[in-house]
Amino acid sequence: MVARMAENAPDIANMSFEDALRALEDVVRKLESGEAKLDESIDLYERGEKLRQHCQARLDAAQERIEKIVAGPDGTAKGTQPFDAG
């Protein structure tokens, strides 16, 4: 089943954030159930870590693109500036 899981798994690099998050949630559910054999659990954990890294990278990229609207004295939008999380 472990080899079959890797064969049928979509390429993480091409997954949307939402798809990767759903896949990560599935991995967590399977690991938490305790029903997976040791080798399968290790493979699931490795896939989960790759999915987590992919999700974090997508979030980091999105945060870089977030822009804060700069309002003028009259309250209307006058432009944008890069988001500053600090």
Tab-separated table of C-alpha atoms in Angstrom:
chain	number	residue	atom	x	y	z
A	1	MET	CA	0.000	0.000	0.000
A	2	VAL	CA	2.888	2.387	0.708
A	3	ALA	CA	4.256	2.198	-2.833
A	4	ARG	CA	0.751	2.557	-4.225
A	5	MET	CA	0.186	5.659	-2.078
A	6	ALA	CA	3.260	7.345	-3.600
A	7	GLU	CA	2.231	6.349	-7.136
A	8	ASN	CA	-1.293	7.751	-6.790
A	9	ALA	CA	-0.310	10.901	-4.895
A	10	PRO	CA	-0.394	14.124	-6.897
A	11	ASP	CA	2.837	16.041	-7.345
A	12	ILE	CA	2.983	18.363	-4.341
A	13	ALA	CA	4.749	21.141	-6.231
A	14	ASN	CA	1.748	21.478	-8.555
A	15	MET	CA	-0.893	21.465	-5.814
A	16	SER	CA	-2.869	24.527	-4.848
A	17	PHE	CA	-2.668	25.633	-1.230
A	18	GLU	CA	-6.180	24.338	-0.599
A	19	ASP	CA	-5.481	20.921	-2.142
A	20	ALA	CA	-2.207	20.581	-0.238
A	21	LEU	CA	-3.896	21.550	3.027
A	22	ARG	CA	-6.643	18.959	2.453
A	23	ALA	CA	-4.022	16.319	1.684
A	24	LEU	CA	-2.103	17.283	4.836
A	25	GLU	CA	-5.291	16.973	6.901
A	26	ASP	CA	-5.831	13.486	5.418
A	27	VAL	CA	-2.277	12.495	6.363
A	28	VAL	CA	-2.795	13.732	9.922
A	29	ARG	CA	-6.088	11.815	10.218
A	30	LYS	CA	-4.425	8.611	9.027
A	31	LEU	CA	-1.500	9.042	11.414
A	32	GLU	CA	-3.765	9.870	14.351
A	33	SER	CA	-5.945	6.826	13.709
A	34	GLY	CA	-3.003	4.572	14.572
A	35	GLU	CA	-4.118	2.042	11.978
A	36	ALA	CA	-1.184	2.529	9.596
A	37	LYS	CA	1.687	0.080	9.798
A	38	LEU	CA	5.118	1.417	10.726
A	39	ASP	CA	6.468	1.756	7.164
A	40	GLU	CA	3.268	3.410	5.984
A	41	SER	CA	3.346	5.769	8.976
A	42	ILE	CA	6.893	6.822	8.099
A	43	ASP	CA	5.902	7.450	4.479
A	44	LEU	CA	2.836	9.385	5.619
A	45	TYR	CA	4.941	11.494	7.973
A	46	GLU	CA	7.449	12.295	5.201
A	47	ARG	CA	4.640	13.245	2.811
A	48	GLY	CA	3.013	15.316	5.537
A	49	GLU	CA	6.225	17.242	6.106
A	50	LYS	CA	6.549	17.953	2.369
A	51	LEU	CA	2.918	19.101	2.276
A	52	ARG	CA	3.501	21.337	5.324
A	53	GLN	CA	6.551	22.909	3.687
A	54	HIS	CA	4.595	23.470	0.471
A	55	CYS	CA	1.718	25.114	2.359
A	56	GLN	CA	4.139	27.341	4.281
A	57	ALA	CA	5.884	28.387	1.069
A	58	ARG	CA	2.528	29.250	-0.527
A	59	LEU	CA	1.544	31.292	2.555
A	60	ASP	CA	4.900	33.086	2.560
A	61	ALA	CA	4.518	33.928	-1.138
A	62	ALA	CA	0.987	35.223	-0.546
A	63	GLN	CA	2.115	37.392	2.353
A	64	GLU	CA	4.784	38.982	0.154
A	65	ARG	CA	2.061	39.974	-2.315
A	66	ILE	CA	-0.283	41.459	0.229
A	67	GLU	CA	-0.464	45.191	-0.108
A	68	LYS	CA	-1.806	47.669	2.345
A	69	ILE	CA	-4.135	50.331	0.989
A	70	VAL	CA	-2.976	53.826	1.763
A	71	ALA	CA	-5.839	56.215	2.396
A	72	GLY	CA	-5.564	59.902	1.728
A	73	PRO	CA	-6.841	62.598	4.100
A	74	ASP	CA	-10.316	62.343	2.582
A	75	GLY	CA	-10.430	58.563	3.220
A	76	THR	CA	-10.199	57.511	-0.422
A	77	ALA	CA	-7.578	55.067	-1.597
A	78	LYS	CA	-4.518	56.864	-2.934
A	79	GLY	CA	-2.326	53.901	-3.736
A	80	THR	CA	-0.741	50.850	-2.284
A	81	GLN	CA	2.452	50.002	-0.484
A	82	PRO	CA	4.034	46.663	0.349
A	83	PHE	CA	2.617	44.881	3.363
A	84	ASP	CA	4.824	45.151	6.444
A	85	ALA	CA	4.191	42.322	8.900
A	86	GLY	CA	6.564	43.827	11.453
